[in-house]
Short mmCIF file of C-alpha atoms and ligand atoms in Angstrom, two decimals:
data_model
loop_
_atom_site.label_atom_id
_atom_site.label_comp_id
_atom_site.label_asym_id
_atom_site.label_seq_id
_atom_site.Cartn_x
_atom_site.Cartn_y
_atom_site.Cartn_z
CA MET M 30 1.59 22.39 -35.02
CA PHE M 31 -0.48 21.66 -31.92
CA GLU M 32 -0.82 25.21 -30.67
CA ASN M 33 -4.16 26.69 -29.60
CA LYS M 34 -5.86 23.40 -28.84
CA VAL M 35 -8.33 22.88 -26.03
CA ILE M 36 -7.96 19.65 -24.09
CA TYR M 37 -10.60 18.47 -21.64
CA GLN M 38 -9.43 16.02 -19.00
CA ILE M 39 -11.80 13.33 -17.81
CA TYR M 40 -11.24 11.27 -14.69
CA PRO M 41 -13.30 8.30 -15.91
CA LYS M 42 -14.04 6.87 -12.49
CA SER M 43 -15.85 10.05 -11.52
CA PHE M 44 -17.42 11.28 -14.73
CA ASN M 45 -20.68 9.47 -15.46
CA ASP M 46 -21.87 6.03 -14.36
CA THR M 47 -24.29 4.22 -16.69
CA THR M 48 -24.33 0.83 -14.93
CA GLY M 49 -25.16 1.86 -11.38
CA ASN M 50 -22.01 0.27 -9.95
CA GLY M 51 -20.84 3.57 -8.50
CA TYR M 52 -17.95 4.03 -10.97
CA GLY M 53 -18.01 6.16 -14.07
CA ASP M 54 -17.58 4.32 -17.36
CA ILE M 55 -16.79 4.76 -21.04
CA ASN M 56 -20.43 4.61 -22.08
CA GLY M 57 -21.02 7.41 -19.61
CA ILE M 58 -18.43 9.50 -21.45
CA ILE M 59 -20.03 8.72 -24.80
CA GLU M 60 -23.35 9.89 -23.36
CA LYS M 61 -21.80 13.28 -22.56
CA LEU M 62 -19.89 13.87 -25.79
CA ASP M 63 -22.22 16.65 -26.93
CA TYR M 64 -21.72 18.41 -23.60
CA ILE M 65 -17.96 18.28 -24.12
CA GLN M 66 -18.07 19.24 -27.78
CA ASP M 67 -20.28 22.28 -27.09
CA LEU M 68 -17.55 23.69 -24.89
CA GLY M 69 -15.22 23.89 -27.91
CA VAL M 70 -12.93 20.99 -27.07
CA ASP M 71 -10.36 19.52 -29.52
CA TYR M 72 -8.97 16.63 -27.47
CA ILE M 73 -10.45 14.55 -24.67
CA TRP M 74 -7.75 13.27 -22.35
CA LEU M 75 -8.87 10.26 -20.35
CA SER M 76 -7.01 9.29 -17.21
CA PRO M 77 -6.05 5.58 -17.46
CA CYS M 78 -8.81 3.07 -18.24
CA CYS M 79 -6.68 -0.06 -18.71
CA MET M 80 -6.75 -3.14 -16.48
CA SER M 81 -5.66 -2.21 -13.00
CA PRO M 82 -6.15 -3.24 -9.38
CA GLN M 83 -6.97 0.48 -8.90
CA LYS M 84 -4.62 1.00 -5.96
CA ASP M 85 -3.78 4.36 -7.53
CA ASN M 86 -6.97 4.72 -9.55
CA GLY M 87 -5.62 3.20 -12.74
CA TYR M 88 -2.11 4.72 -12.59
CA ASP M 89 -1.13 1.16 -11.66
CA ILE M 90 -1.68 -0.77 -14.87
CA SER M 91 -1.71 -4.56 -14.94
CA ASP M 92 -2.49 -4.92 -18.67
CA TYR M 93 -1.79 -2.10 -21.12
CA VAL M 94 -3.98 -3.31 -23.97
CA THR M 95 -7.18 -4.33 -22.23
CA ILE M 96 -9.78 -1.87 -20.94
CA ASP M 97 -10.66 -2.52 -17.31
CA PRO M 98 -14.17 -4.05 -17.08
CA LEU M 99 -14.85 -1.43 -14.44
CA PHE M 100 -14.99 1.08 -17.30
CA GLY M 101 -16.25 -1.15 -20.14
CA THR M 102 -14.64 -3.05 -22.98
CA ASN M 103 -12.11 -2.43 -25.75
CA GLU M 104 -15.12 -2.16 -28.09
CA ASP M 105 -16.57 0.62 -25.94
CA TYR M 106 -13.25 2.46 -26.12
CA GLN M 107 -13.25 2.04 -29.89
CA ARG M 108 -16.76 3.43 -30.06
CA LEU M 109 -15.69 6.38 -27.97
CA ILE M 110 -12.85 7.11 -30.41
CA THR M 111 -15.23 6.93 -33.37
CA GLN M 112 -18.00 8.98 -31.79
CA ALA M 113 -15.62 11.65 -30.56
CA LYS M 114 -14.11 11.85 -34.03
CA ALA M 115 -17.57 12.26 -35.55
CA ARG M 116 -17.85 15.40 -33.39
CA GLY M 117 -14.43 16.71 -34.42
CA MET M 118 -12.66 15.62 -31.22
CA LYS M 119 -9.65 13.38 -30.72
CA ILE M 120 -8.91 11.00 -27.88
CA MET M 121 -5.78 11.52 -25.81
CA MET M 122 -4.71 8.45 -23.86
CA ASP M 123 -2.83 8.54 -20.57
CA LEU M 124 0.30 6.41 -20.78
CA VAL M 125 1.83 5.22 -17.53
CA LEU M 126 5.30 4.24 -18.67
CA ASN M 127 7.40 4.79 -15.57
CA HIS M 128 5.92 1.90 -13.64
CA THR M 129 3.40 -0.94 -13.85
CA SER M 130 1.16 -2.46 -11.23
CA SER M 131 2.73 -5.18 -9.13
CA GLU M 132 -0.03 -7.33 -10.61
CA HIS M 133 1.28 -6.91 -14.13
CA GLU M 134 2.34 -10.22 -15.58
CA TRP M 135 5.87 -8.81 -16.14
CA PHE M 136 6.29 -8.15 -12.43
CA LYS M 137 4.79 -11.47 -11.45
CA LYS M 138 7.36 -13.19 -13.69
CA ALA M 139 10.12 -10.96 -12.34
CA LEU M 140 9.24 -12.14 -8.85
CA GLN M 141 9.75 -15.70 -10.08
CA LYS M 142 13.22 -14.59 -11.24
CA ASP M 143 12.29 -15.26 -14.86
CA PRO M 144 15.54 -14.48 -16.72
CA LYS M 145 13.77 -12.12 -19.15
CA TYR M 146 11.41 -10.26 -16.85
CA TYR M 147 13.63 -9.92 -13.78
CA ASP M 148 15.47 -7.22 -15.70
CA TYR M 149 12.22 -5.35 -16.51
CA TYR M 150 12.37 -3.81 -13.03
CA ILE M 151 15.02 -2.22 -10.80
CA TRP M 152 16.60 -4.22 -8.00
CA GLN M 153 19.16 -3.50 -5.31
CA ASP M 154 20.62 -5.54 -2.47
CA ALA M 155 19.94 -2.75 -0.03
CA PRO M 156 17.74 0.36 -0.09
CA ASN M 157 19.30 3.80 -0.47
CA ALA M 158 17.97 7.23 0.46
CA ILE M 159 15.45 7.59 -2.39
CA GLU M 160 11.97 8.29 -1.06
CA SER M 161 8.64 7.48 -2.61
CA PHE M 162 6.52 10.45 -3.74
CA PHE M 163 3.79 8.90 -1.62
CA GLY M 164 5.98 8.88 1.52
CA GLY M 165 8.50 6.47 3.03
CA SER M 166 11.31 4.56 1.33
CA ALA M 167 11.09 3.94 -2.41
CA TRP M 168 12.43 0.42 -1.89
CA THR M 169 10.49 -2.66 -0.84
CA TYR M 170 12.00 -6.03 -0.05
CA SER M 171 10.81 -9.02 -2.04
CA LYS M 172 11.16 -12.30 -0.18
CA GLU M 173 10.89 -14.26 -3.43
CA VAL M 174 13.80 -12.43 -5.03
CA GLY M 175 15.80 -11.67 -1.90
CA LYS M 176 16.33 -8.06 -3.07
CA TYR M 177 14.66 -4.68 -2.92
CA TYR M 178 12.71 -3.30 -5.89
CA LEU M 179 12.30 0.38 -6.66
CA HIS M 180 8.90 2.11 -6.59
CA LEU M 181 8.92 5.88 -6.79
CA PHE M 182 5.21 5.77 -5.97
CA ASP M 183 3.28 3.13 -4.00
CA SER M 184 4.88 -0.27 -3.34
CA SER M 185 2.22 -1.66 -5.69
CA GLN M 186 3.75 0.41 -8.53
CA PRO M 187 7.21 -1.05 -9.28
CA ASP M 188 9.36 1.13 -11.57
CA LEU M 189 10.19 -0.21 -15.01
CA ASN M 190 13.82 -0.49 -16.03
CA TRP M 191 14.06 1.75 -19.10
CA ALA M 192 17.73 0.89 -19.47
CA ASN M 193 16.57 -2.50 -20.73
CA PRO M 194 15.89 -2.29 -24.52
CA ALA M 195 13.33 -5.12 -24.27
CA VAL M 196 11.19 -2.98 -21.95
CA ARG M 197 11.35 -0.08 -24.38
CA LYS M 198 10.43 -2.32 -27.32
CA ASP M 199 7.38 -3.75 -25.50
CA ILE M 200 6.27 -0.22 -24.65
CA TYR M 201 6.56 0.95 -28.27
CA ASP M 202 4.53 -2.05 -29.46
CA MET M 203 1.84 -1.26 -26.92
CA ILE M 204 1.65 2.41 -27.94
CA ASN M 205 1.46 1.48 -31.61
CA TYR M 206 -1.42 -0.84 -30.80
CA TRP M 207 -3.40 2.17 -29.53
CA ILE M 208 -2.30 4.41 -32.39
CA ASP M 209 -3.68 1.77 -34.77
CA LYS M 210 -6.97 1.90 -32.88
CA GLY M 211 -7.22 5.64 -33.58
CA VAL M 212 -5.83 7.29 -30.46
CA GLU M 213 -4.45 10.66 -31.60
CA GLY M 214 -2.87 12.13 -28.49
CA PHE M 215 -0.95 10.91 -25.48
CA ARG M 216 -0.31 12.25 -22.01
CA LEU M 217 2.83 10.67 -20.59
CA ASP M 218 2.61 10.16 -16.85
CA VAL M 219 5.67 11.28 -14.82
CA ILE M 220 7.77 10.88 -17.95
CA TYR M 221 10.69 12.87 -16.47
CA LEU M 222 11.46 9.90 -14.25
CA ILE M 223 12.23 7.30 -16.93
CA GLY M 224 15.91 8.20 -17.26
CA LYS M 225 16.61 7.66 -13.56
CA GLU M 226 19.85 6.27 -12.20
CA PRO M 227 18.80 5.11 -8.75
CA ASP M 228 22.22 3.88 -7.67
CA LYS M 229 23.42 7.48 -8.09
CA LEU M 230 20.27 8.83 -6.39
CA ILE M 231 19.16 10.43 -9.68
CA THR M 232 15.42 10.22 -10.29
CA GLY M 233 14.13 13.16 -12.39
CA HIS M 234 15.63 14.27 -15.74
CA GLY M 235 18.31 11.58 -15.64
CA PRO M 236 21.21 11.41 -18.10
CA LYS M 237 19.47 9.11 -20.60
CA PHE M 238 16.06 10.76 -20.43
CA ILE M 239 16.26 12.76 -23.66
CA GLU M 240 17.75 9.86 -25.57
CA TYR M 241 14.84 7.65 -24.45
CA LEU M 242 12.31 10.31 -25.37
CA LYS M 243 13.69 10.65 -28.86
CA GLU M 244 13.75 6.91 -29.38
CA LEU M 245 10.18 6.69 -28.10
CA ASN M 246 9.04 9.41 -30.49
CA GLU M 247 10.82 7.84 -33.46
CA ASN M 248 9.25 4.47 -32.80
CA THR M 249 5.72 5.65 -32.10
CA PHE M 250 4.33 9.20 -32.39
CA GLN M 251 6.83 10.46 -34.99
CA ASP M 252 5.86 14.07 -34.24
CA LYS M 253 2.44 13.46 -35.79
CA LEU M 254 0.42 13.20 -32.59
CA LEU M 255 -0.04 15.61 -29.71
CA THR M 256 2.09 14.42 -26.81
CA VAL M 257 2.25 16.07 -23.42
CA GLY M 258 4.71 14.97 -20.80
CA GLU M 259 3.89 15.21 -17.13
CA CYS M 260 6.68 16.84 -15.15
CA TRP M 261 6.77 18.81 -11.91
CA GLY M 262 8.87 21.87 -11.16
CA THR M 263 10.65 21.79 -14.53
CA SER M 264 13.17 24.46 -15.49
CA LEU M 265 13.14 26.29 -18.81
CA GLU M 266 16.21 24.42 -19.90
CA GLU M 267 14.74 21.02 -19.09
CA GLN M 268 11.53 21.91 -20.89
CA TYR M 269 13.45 23.07 -23.92
CA LYS M 270 15.34 19.80 -24.15
CA MET M 271 12.20 17.69 -23.88
CA CYS M 272 10.16 19.56 -26.40
CA HIS M 273 12.36 21.23 -28.96
CA ASP M 274 14.24 18.38 -30.41
CA LYS M 275 11.85 15.67 -31.52
CA GLY M 276 10.74 14.48 -28.12
CA LEU M 277 7.39 15.74 -26.90
CA SER M 278 5.00 18.35 -28.30
CA GLU M 279 4.79 19.98 -24.88
CA ALA M 280 5.06 19.31 -21.17
CA PHE M 281 3.36 20.30 -17.95
CA HIS M 282 5.67 21.95 -15.46
CA PHE M 283 3.11 22.78 -12.76
CA ASN M 284 5.35 25.53 -11.42
CA HIS M 285 2.27 27.67 -10.72
CA PHE M 286 0.65 24.82 -8.76
CA LEU M 287 3.75 24.59 -6.58
CA LEU M 288 3.49 28.24 -5.52
CA ASN M 289 1.15 27.25 -2.72
CA THR M 290 3.77 25.02 -1.11
CA ALA M 291 5.97 26.49 1.59
CA ASP M 292 9.22 25.08 0.18
CA GLY M 293 8.18 24.67 -3.47
CA LYS M 294 7.99 20.89 -2.99
CA ASP M 295 6.19 19.47 0.02
CA LYS M 296 2.52 19.83 -0.81
CA TRP M 297 1.32 19.20 2.76
CA HIS M 298 2.95 22.36 4.07
CA THR M 299 1.30 25.22 2.27
CA LYS M 300 1.43 28.99 2.16
CA GLU M 301 -0.81 31.59 0.59
CA LEU M 302 -0.43 32.35 -3.08
CA ASP M 303 1.94 35.28 -3.65
CA LEU M 304 0.70 37.13 -6.72
CA LYS M 305 4.12 38.52 -7.43
CA GLU M 306 5.47 34.98 -7.66
CA LEU M 307 2.58 34.04 -9.92
CA CYS M 308 3.41 36.96 -12.23
CA ASP M 309 7.06 35.89 -12.34
CA CYS M 310 6.02 32.35 -13.20
CA PHE M 311 3.71 33.49 -16.02
CA ASP M 312 6.40 35.87 -17.25
CA THR M 313 8.93 33.04 -17.50
CA TRP M 314 6.67 30.63 -19.32
CA GLN M 315 4.83 33.10 -21.54
CA ASN M 316 7.76 35.30 -22.50
CA GLU M 317 10.99 33.37 -22.14
CA TYR M 318 9.89 29.91 -23.15
CA THR M 319 10.03 29.44 -26.89
CA GLY M 320 7.94 26.28 -27.13
CA VAL M 321 4.24 25.66 -26.66
CA GLU M 322 3.05 26.10 -23.10
CA ALA M 323 0.65 23.51 -21.64
CA LEU M 324 -1.72 25.83 -19.75
CA VAL M 325 -3.18 23.85 -16.87
CA THR M 326 -5.99 25.17 -14.72
CA GLY M 327 -6.43 21.98 -12.69
CA SER M 328 -5.99 18.24 -12.71
CA HIS M 329 -6.83 15.07 -10.82
CA ASP M 330 -3.61 15.60 -8.83
CA ALA M 331 -4.48 18.95 -7.35
CA PRO M 332 -7.20 20.56 -5.29
CA ARG M 333 -9.48 22.89 -7.20
CA MET M 334 -7.73 26.08 -8.18
CA ILE M 335 -10.69 28.31 -7.23
CA SER M 336 -10.64 26.78 -3.74
CA ARG M 337 -6.98 27.39 -3.15
CA TRP M 338 -6.32 30.61 -5.03
CA LEU M 339 -9.66 32.37 -5.09
CA ASN M 340 -13.04 31.95 -3.43
CA ASP M 341 -15.34 28.95 -3.75
CA THR M 342 -18.36 30.13 -1.76
CA GLN M 343 -19.79 33.62 -2.12
CA TYR M 344 -17.69 34.46 -5.19
CA ARG M 345 -17.49 30.97 -6.67
CA MET M 346 -18.80 31.85 -10.12
CA GLN M 347 -16.75 35.04 -10.38
CA SER M 348 -13.66 33.07 -9.35
CA SER M 349 -14.23 30.38 -11.97
CA LYS M 350 -14.65 33.02 -14.63
CA LEU M 351 -11.54 34.88 -13.49
CA LEU M 352 -9.53 31.68 -13.75
CA ILE M 353 -10.58 30.80 -17.30
CA THR M 354 -10.23 34.39 -18.52
CA LEU M 355 -6.67 34.55 -17.27
CA PHE M 356 -5.55 31.15 -18.54
CA GLY M 357 -7.71 31.25 -21.66
CA LEU M 358 -6.05 34.46 -22.84
CA MET M 359 -2.51 33.13 -22.56
CA ALA M 360 -0.53 31.44 -25.33
CA GLY M 361 -0.30 27.65 -25.54
CA ASP M 362 -2.65 24.69 -25.39
CA LEU M 363 -5.40 25.00 -22.81
CA TYR M 364 -6.11 22.08 -20.43
CA ILE M 365 -9.44 22.09 -18.60
CA TYR M 366 -10.17 19.56 -15.87
CA GLN M 367 -13.68 18.13 -15.58
CA GLY M 368 -16.02 20.19 -13.42
CA GLU M 369 -14.11 23.46 -13.73
CA GLU M 370 -16.51 24.51 -16.48
CA ILE M 371 -19.39 24.49 -13.99
CA GLY M 372 -17.39 25.91 -11.08
CA MET M 373 -16.96 22.76 -8.98
CA THR M 374 -15.13 23.25 -5.69
CA ASN M 375 -12.98 21.33 -3.21
CA ALA M 376 -14.82 18.78 -1.08
CA HIS M 377 -13.47 20.32 2.15
CA TRP M 378 -13.92 17.05 4.08
CA HIS M 379 -12.51 16.97 7.60
CA ASP M 380 -13.08 13.24 8.17
CA ILE M 381 -10.27 10.96 6.96
CA ASN M 382 -12.77 8.14 6.37
CA LYS M 383 -14.19 10.08 3.46
CA TYR M 384 -10.89 9.90 1.57
CA ASN M 385 -9.74 7.21 -0.82
CA ASP M 386 -6.48 8.48 -2.37
CA VAL M 387 -3.42 6.39 -1.52
CA GLU M 388 -1.25 9.51 -1.32
CA THR M 389 -3.66 11.20 1.11
CA LEU M 390 -3.99 8.13 3.33
CA ASN M 391 -0.20 7.75 3.49
CA ALA M 392 0.19 11.45 4.26
CA TYR M 393 -2.34 11.16 7.10
CA GLU M 394 -0.14 8.56 8.79
CA LEU M 395 3.09 10.43 8.09
CA LEU M 396 1.73 13.72 9.41
CA LYS M 397 0.62 11.92 12.57
CA GLU M 398 4.13 10.50 12.96
CA GLN M 399 5.48 14.03 12.51
CA GLY M 400 3.43 15.06 15.57
CA PHE M 401 0.63 17.10 13.99
CA ASP M 402 -2.72 16.98 15.77
CA GLU M 403 -5.83 15.58 14.06
CA LYS M 404 -7.42 18.99 13.46
CA THR M 405 -4.31 20.39 11.76
CA ILE M 406 -3.85 17.25 9.68
CA MET M 407 -7.43 17.37 8.46
CA GLU M 408 -7.12 21.05 7.61
CA LYS M 409 -4.07 20.24 5.50
CA ILE M 410 -5.83 17.36 3.80
CA ALA M 411 -9.03 19.30 3.16
CA PHE M 412 -6.96 21.98 1.42
CA THR M 413 -4.50 19.77 -0.49
CA SER M 414 -5.80 16.24 -1.07
CA ARG M 415 -6.10 15.05 -4.64
CA ASP M 416 -9.56 13.66 -3.81
CA ASN M 417 -10.85 17.24 -3.82
CA ALA M 418 -10.80 17.08 -7.61
CA ARG M 419 -11.61 13.38 -7.92
CA VAL M 420 -15.13 13.55 -6.52
CA PRO M 421 -17.97 12.66 -8.89
CA MET M 422 -19.10 15.14 -11.54
CA GLN M 423 -22.12 17.12 -10.40
CA TRP M 424 -24.64 16.76 -13.21
CA ASN M 425 -27.88 17.76 -11.48
CA ASP M 426 -29.52 18.08 -8.08
CA THR M 427 -30.95 14.55 -7.84
CA SER M 428 -29.34 12.09 -5.42
CA ASN M 429 -25.60 11.60 -5.96
CA ALA M 430 -25.66 14.60 -8.26
CA GLY M 431 -26.95 12.45 -11.12
CA PHE M 432 -23.54 10.76 -11.32
CA THR M 433 -24.79 7.27 -10.39
CA THR M 434 -27.93 5.46 -9.36
CA GLY M 435 -25.78 3.29 -7.07
CA ASN M 436 -23.30 4.08 -4.31
CA PRO M 437 -20.56 6.37 -5.62
CA TRP M 438 -17.01 5.11 -5.06
CA LEU M 439 -16.22 8.53 -3.57
CA ASP M 440 -18.88 10.76 -2.02
CA VAL M 441 -20.32 13.64 -3.98
CA VAL M 442 -19.69 17.12 -2.59
CA ASP M 443 -22.67 18.47 -0.61
CA ASN M 444 -22.96 21.63 -2.66
CA TYR M 445 -24.23 19.63 -5.69
CA THR M 446 -27.75 20.86 -4.97
CA HIS M 447 -26.78 24.26 -6.31
CA VAL M 448 -23.45 23.58 -8.06
CA ASN M 449 -24.37 21.31 -10.96
CA ALA M 450 -24.24 21.25 -14.75
CA LEU M 451 -28.00 21.34 -15.30
CA ARG M 452 -28.44 24.46 -13.21
CA ASP M 453 -25.34 26.14 -14.59
CA LEU M 454 -26.30 25.48 -18.21
CA THR M 455 -29.74 27.00 -17.80
CA ASN M 456 -28.19 30.21 -16.50
CA GLU M 457 -27.25 32.67 -19.25
CA LEU M 458 -24.60 34.02 -16.86
CA GLY M 459 -23.42 30.54 -15.86
CA VAL M 460 -19.81 29.38 -15.80
CA TYR M 461 -20.15 26.93 -18.72
CA LYS M 462 -21.44 29.60 -21.12
CA TYR M 463 -18.63 31.92 -20.02
CA TYR M 464 -16.07 29.17 -20.72
CA GLN M 465 -17.62 28.75 -24.17
CA LYS M 466 -17.21 32.47 -24.82
CA VAL M 467 -13.56 32.50 -23.78
CA ILE M 468 -12.76 29.42 -25.85
CA LYS M 469 -14.51 30.85 -28.90
CA PHE M 470 -12.62 34.12 -28.53
CA ARG M 471 -9.38 32.20 -28.10
CA LYS M 472 -9.92 30.32 -31.33
CA GLU M 473 -10.84 33.45 -33.27
CA HIS M 474 -8.16 35.76 -31.90
CA TYR M 475 -5.22 33.52 -31.25
CA ASP M 476 -2.98 35.94 -33.13
CA TRP M 477 -3.71 38.46 -30.34
CA ILE M 478 -3.32 35.89 -27.61
CA LYS M 479 -0.01 34.48 -28.72
CA GLN M 480 1.74 37.84 -28.35
CA LYS M 481 4.10 38.30 -25.45
CA ALA M 482 2.63 39.79 -22.29
CA LYS M 483 3.71 42.00 -19.42
CA PHE M 484 2.62 40.75 -16.00
CA SER M 485 2.47 42.88 -12.88
CA GLU M 486 0.67 42.96 -9.55
CA ASP M 487 -0.55 45.70 -7.31
CA ASN M 488 -2.55 45.26 -4.10
CA GLY M 489 -3.88 41.85 -5.04
CA VAL M 490 -4.67 42.82 -8.62
CA LEU M 491 -2.90 40.96 -11.39
CA LYS M 492 -2.43 42.75 -14.67
CA MET M 493 -1.62 41.16 -18.00
CA GLU M 494 -0.87 43.56 -20.83
CA LYS M 495 -0.66 42.35 -24.41
CA PRO M 496 -0.36 44.60 -27.46
CA LYS M 497 -4.06 44.25 -28.29
CA PHE M 498 -5.69 43.98 -24.88
CA THR M 499 -5.23 44.42 -21.14
CA LEU M 500 -6.56 42.16 -18.38
CA VAL M 501 -6.94 43.07 -14.73
CA ALA M 502 -7.95 40.45 -12.18
CA ASN M 503 -8.73 41.12 -8.53
CA PHE M 504 -7.55 38.14 -6.45
CA THR M 505 -9.00 39.60 -3.23
CA ASP M 506 -12.41 39.80 -1.58
CA GLN M 507 -12.15 43.58 -1.29
CA LYS M 508 -12.77 46.31 -3.83
CA GLN M 509 -9.49 47.35 -5.42
CA ALA M 510 -8.29 50.18 -7.59
CA HIS M 511 -7.50 49.63 -11.25
CA ASP M 512 -5.89 51.83 -13.86
CA LEU M 513 -7.77 50.92 -17.00
CA GLY M 514 -8.43 54.64 -17.46
CA SER M 515 -10.64 55.59 -20.37
CA THR M 516 -10.96 52.11 -21.68
CA GLY M 517 -11.55 50.64 -25.09
CA ASP M 518 -14.19 48.01 -25.75
CA VAL M 519 -14.75 45.57 -22.91
CA LEU M 520 -13.97 42.05 -24.14
CA PHE M 521 -14.60 40.18 -20.89
CA ASN M 522 -16.05 41.07 -17.54
CA ASN M 523 -17.37 38.73 -14.87
CA TYR M 524 -19.57 41.46 -13.39
CA SER M 525 -22.22 43.50 -15.19
CA LYS M 526 -20.33 46.79 -15.01
CA VAL M 527 -16.84 48.21 -14.85
CA GLU M 528 -16.82 50.67 -11.97
CA LYS M 529 -14.09 52.94 -10.70
CA GLN M 530 -12.90 50.09 -8.51
CA LEU M 531 -12.75 46.37 -9.24
CA MET M 532 -15.27 44.29 -7.28
CA PRO M 533 -14.08 41.20 -5.34
CA TYR M 534 -12.65 38.64 -7.77
CA GLN M 535 -13.60 40.77 -10.74
CA VAL M 536 -11.78 40.26 -14.01
CA VAL M 537 -11.99 42.77 -16.83
CA VAL M 538 -10.39 42.59 -20.25
CA VAL M 539 -10.40 45.63 -22.49
CA CYS M 540 -9.14 46.29 -25.99
CA ASN M 541 -6.22 48.67 -25.97
CA LYS M 542 -6.95 52.00 -27.59
O1 LIG H 22 0.41 15.59 -7.06
C1 LIG H 22 1.55 15.20 -6.98
C2 LIG H 22 2.70 16.11 -6.88
O2 LIG H 22 2.58 16.93 -5.77
C3 LIG H 22 1.77 13.79 -6.85
O3 LIG H 22 0.77 13.37 -6.02
C4 LIG H 22 1.60 13.00 -8.13
O4 LIG H 22 1.61 11.68 -7.80
C5 LIG H 22 2.68 13.23 -9.13
O5 LIG H 22 2.42 14.47 -9.61
C6 LIG H 22 2.66 12.24 -10.29
O6 LIG H 22 1.40 12.11 -10.85
C7 LIG H 22 1.13 11.08 -11.75
O7 LIG H 22 1.70 9.84 -11.40
C8 LIG H 22 1.22 9.21 -10.22
C9 LIG H 22 -0.30 9.22 -10.11
O8 LIG H 22 -0.67 8.89 -8.80
C10 LIG H 22 -0.90 10.54 -10.49
O9 LIG H 22 -2.30 10.49 -10.46
C11 LIG H 22 -0.37 10.88 -11.84
O10 LIG H 22 -0.97 12.02 -12.40
C12 LIG H 22 1.74 7.82 -10.25
O11 LIG H 22 1.42 7.23 -11.49
#
């Protein structure tokens, strides 16, 4: 039902500031709706905009039904829904259901041992071995309560107790409030954690997870809205359970993002992308998975894909085009993260003072404790930090890249003078226009795209063969051989010609004869 949609993710804080306070806002998004629509977008997913102390940039919500004044008002949000709809686009809201902010009224009452709200969170007399995703123990002692509460993320993000039916009921009411306002899609933050059983050290995909998902769906979305669950490192079986039986429409698994990590988990210890592993990953999710794949090319939780897989300097534009050709010609729903469509890159900062992300700042301390020297730590952070993708949108070459007239909450990347939307859009061979072309093709030829594919790699060249067309993509900065032979019509090419050899980062798609 929701196949072949294009979803554009906005990180509101960094998109477009209309007040000059240095933070992006909802009116700033409204101002850019034509820009988004022209790309061919069906859904706009906004990272959280509700009331929050912003310790984790809004993924720490203190009031689920009020828009944070930092971004505007509930009326602004309503206007955004209406104006997006007028352009044929739907709003997808980010739901943070695994935890609240410690400033949420529920947690404040829990701290006062309120008989109702105490049980909204998870308490233990003593911590166990569970670690926070942001480093250190997942348990923090509360003097008021005399016990430890669980937080799988920062200590300012206490985990909700989904085993309590009252919590679930409050959550359903809140979601229905937004459905009534016209929200037509939901992204469910770290949803695979809600069925946890911490006393048994179970966090992800816990025993009650699927039951909770089904109940959630029955009481809210009822299969009528596009829902995408955020998971990490999911198996086929887990994905099947979440999505096939009246739970979610689809889920991120991010298995391809994890290929850069040395052990498949710890993001701070990386290795180079192995194309063979990438082919295996695509093969699994394109050919074995029977549901709809959420095709993600980037997010606010990951450094820019062109910076870590490809080349973001000399071959920046070719790399951006390679990325969207490859993902855009695979089956599923396509998720684009703001800035990719103009070829934005990592920030590459080597000064810790430039960073804002709670996860990055914690990692800096932990890596120091682990004995790494400053230079190595900063290399790791410059490659991996989430802030690489959270920097302000680069709209033009005026100061602060046209993002704000004030002081941006996070610096803009220096390359904005030549990497910006205005410049890219005026270039017939720009990245944005190429994205438009791929998206248009995708919409018109989805019957070709949804066919199964054969993936292979040879000398840094990835090949994807579908019954109707063949794609070859050179992931190296050297010329490489290809075997397209006497080709059919060229559908896509990020260079002007197809020569005997592929140029660095060249992608070519030809119709099969
Ligand atoms: O990127 C990550 C995995 O390597 C983690 O940093 C990330 O926190 C995790 O993927 C969960 O992400 C989601 O929940 C977090 C929030 O910080 C992220 O921004 C959000 O997308 C806690 O709500």
